[in-house]
Amino acid sequence: MLTYLHIPFCDSKCHYCAFNSYVDKFSKRKDYMKAITKQLKYELKRFNPKPNSIKSLFIGGGTPSTVEPYMYKEFFDTLAPYLKQNAEITTEANPNSSSTQWLKGMQSLGVNRVSFGVQSFDEKKLKKLGRNHSKKQAIDAVNSAHKLGFKNISIDLIYATSFDVEDDIDIAFSLPINHISSYALTLEENTPFFEKTELTDDSTKLAGQFINKVTSKFTQYEISNFGEYQSIHNLGYWSGSDYIGIGAGAVGFLKNQRYYPNKDIEEYIKNPLHVKIEKLSCEELTTEKIFLGLRSKVGVDISILNAKQKLKLDILIEEKKLTCKDNKVYNNNNFLIADEIALYIIS
Ligand SMILES: C[S@@+](CC[C@H](N)C(=O)[O-])C[C@H]1O[C@@H](n2cnc3c(N)ncnc32)[C@H](O)[C@@H]1O
Ligand code: SF4
C-alpha cells in the first residue's frame, strides 16, 4: 500500500499548469493541514493497513514547500505506525521556497527523498513557462538538499518545447541527483498556454533525442522517469498497488474503487471525509494494467488477458516490440510507442 498527500497551494501559477492548486488561499493553510489528518484517520480505518506495511508516502502538489514543516507533524505522527521501517518518503519542492531550513524540517519529520520542480535551467525558458525561480536557485536547492544528506534527489524537467533541452540535461548530470522525471509540455485547457501550439515541439524525433541523452546515464523505467534509483512509490503505483489519497485534488485507490476527496479547499476543510467513489469494471482495471505495465518496466501479467489479446501478443513478440519472461510481457525499451501497443492489444 502507498500514500499520496496533496498540497494545493502555490506561490504563483505557471502558465502551463492545470493541477489543483491555488495562489490566493494561504490563509486556509492551518485549517487545511488539520483537515488532512482527519481524512487520514478515516482512510486508515477504510484501507486498514497493517502496522509497518505502507511502502511509501509521496507529498505532491501544488507546492509542498509553501507549508512549514511543523504543520505536517500531526499528519506524520498519525501515519508513522503504519509506515514500513525504511519507507520511501518523498516531498516535491519548488526551488524558490525550499530553503535549507524547510528541507531540514522535512528531513527531521522523516522525509528521505526530494523531487525538485526545476523544469529548466534556462532563464528564458523559465520565464516563458511562468516559473518564479532562477537557474541559480534551482542549482542551490539541489546542492543544499545534498549537503543535508538527502541521498535520493530527483528533478522534474519539461521538454518538447521550442527551447533546446541539451544544456538542461548537461547541467542536471553535473548535480548530485539520481533521478529525473521529464514531461513533454502539454497544452492544457483553461491555462494560458492552451492552443499556443507554437510553444511545443512534440516530434517523436525530439523526444527520442531527449531520451537517448538521459539514458546515457540513467535507466528509463517509465515513459517519463529515469534514474540510478527507481522510486518505490512510482513502481507501486504502476503495479496497481492500493493507495491512500489524502487532500483536495488527491485520488485514492482500493481494490476496484477509486476515491476522490473534494477538490475545493473550503469544501474539503468543511468535510474532509466526503469522498466520491468510482467503481471500476473488470475491463477498466485490465485496460489500466495494460497501459501502466507497458509504459513502465513493470510489465503485464499474461493471465489477465483474454484469448484474442493473447494472440496479439504473439505478433508483438515476433516484431520484437515486447519481450516475454515468466508469464509476463514487457515493453522492449521503446516507451514512446507504449500507448500505441496497448491500444492495439485492447482494440
Ligand atoms: C504539478 S507539479 C507539482 C510540483 C511542483 N509544484 C512543481 O511545479 O514542480 C508536478 C510536475 O508536473 C509537470 N507538469 C505540470 N503541468 C504540466 C504540463 N502542462 N506539461 C508538462 N508537464 C507538466 C511539471 O514538470 C511539474 O514539475
Ligand atoms: S507547476 Fe507546480 S508550481 Fe507551477 S502552478 Fe503547477 S503545481 Fe504550482
mmCIF file of C-alpha atoms and ligand atoms in Angstrom, residues 6-7 9-23 60-64 92 94 96 117 119 129-132 158, ligand 2:
data_model
loop_
_atom_site.group_PDB
_atom_site.id
_atom_site.type_symbol
_atom_site.label_atom_id
_atom_site.label_comp_id
_atom_site.label_asym_id
_atom_site.label_seq_id
_atom_site.Cartn_x
_atom_site.Cartn_y
_atom_site.Cartn_z
ATOM 1 C CA HIS A 6 -1.797 16.665 -1.988
ATOM 2 C CA ILE A 7 -0.831 20.233 -1.006
ATOM 3 C CA PHE A 9 -1.076 25.849 -2.532
ATOM 4 C CA CYS A 10 1.355 27.607 -4.906
ATOM 5 C CA ASP A 11 3.217 30.927 -4.779
ATOM 6 C CA SER A 12 2.276 31.609 -8.387
ATOM 7 C CA LYS A 13 0.507 29.785 -11.175
ATOM 8 C CA CYS A 14 2.723 28.513 -14.003
ATOM 9 C CA HIS A 15 1.379 29.187 -17.489
ATOM 10 C CA TYR A 16 1.053 25.502 -18.428
ATOM 11 C CA CYS A 17 -0.327 24.024 -15.201
ATOM 12 C CA ALA A 18 -3.848 22.658 -14.738
ATOM 13 C CA PHE A 19 -3.189 20.891 -11.421
ATOM 14 C CA ASN A 20 -5.432 21.564 -8.441
ATOM 15 C CA SER A 21 -3.547 24.426 -6.806
ATOM 16 C CA TYR A 22 -4.383 27.937 -5.604
ATOM 17 C CA VAL A 23 -2.314 31.079 -5.138
ATOM 18 C CA GLY A 60 2.875 16.359 -4.084
ATOM 19 C CA GLY A 61 1.112 19.453 -5.226
ATOM 20 C CA GLY A 62 0.729 22.220 -5.739
ATOM 21 C CA THR A 63 3.801 23.153 -3.799
ATOM 22 C CA PRO A 64 4.539 21.274 -0.555
ATOM 23 C CA GLU A 92 8.016 17.680 -4.059
ATOM 24 C CA ASN A 94 9.934 24.270 -5.629
ATOM 25 C CA ASN A 96 12.196 29.296 -4.648
ATOM 26 C CA GLY A 117 10.337 21.149 -9.773
ATOM 27 C CA GLN A 119 11.648 22.319 -15.334
ATOM 28 C CA LEU A 129 6.881 28.802 -18.549
ATOM 29 C CA GLY A 130 5.925 31.282 -15.830
ATOM 30 C CA ARG A 131 8.243 29.770 -13.206
ATOM 31 C CA ASN A 132 9.277 32.010 -10.357
ATOM 32 C CA ILE A 158 9.852 19.859 -19.142
HETATM 33 S S1 SF4 B 2 3.675 23.562 -11.957
HETATM 34 FE FE1 SF4 B 2 3.888 23.385 -9.750
HETATM 35 S S2 SF4 B 2 4.345 25.495 -9.037
HETATM 36 FE FE2 SF4 B 2 3.549 25.681 -11.084
HETATM 37 S S3 SF4 B 2 1.356 26.051 -10.738
HETATM 38 FE FE3 SF4 B 2 1.624 23.834 -11.097
HETATM 39 S S4 SF4 B 2 1.793 22.962 -9.104
HETATM 40 FE FE4 SF4 B 2 2.139 25.175 -8.869
#
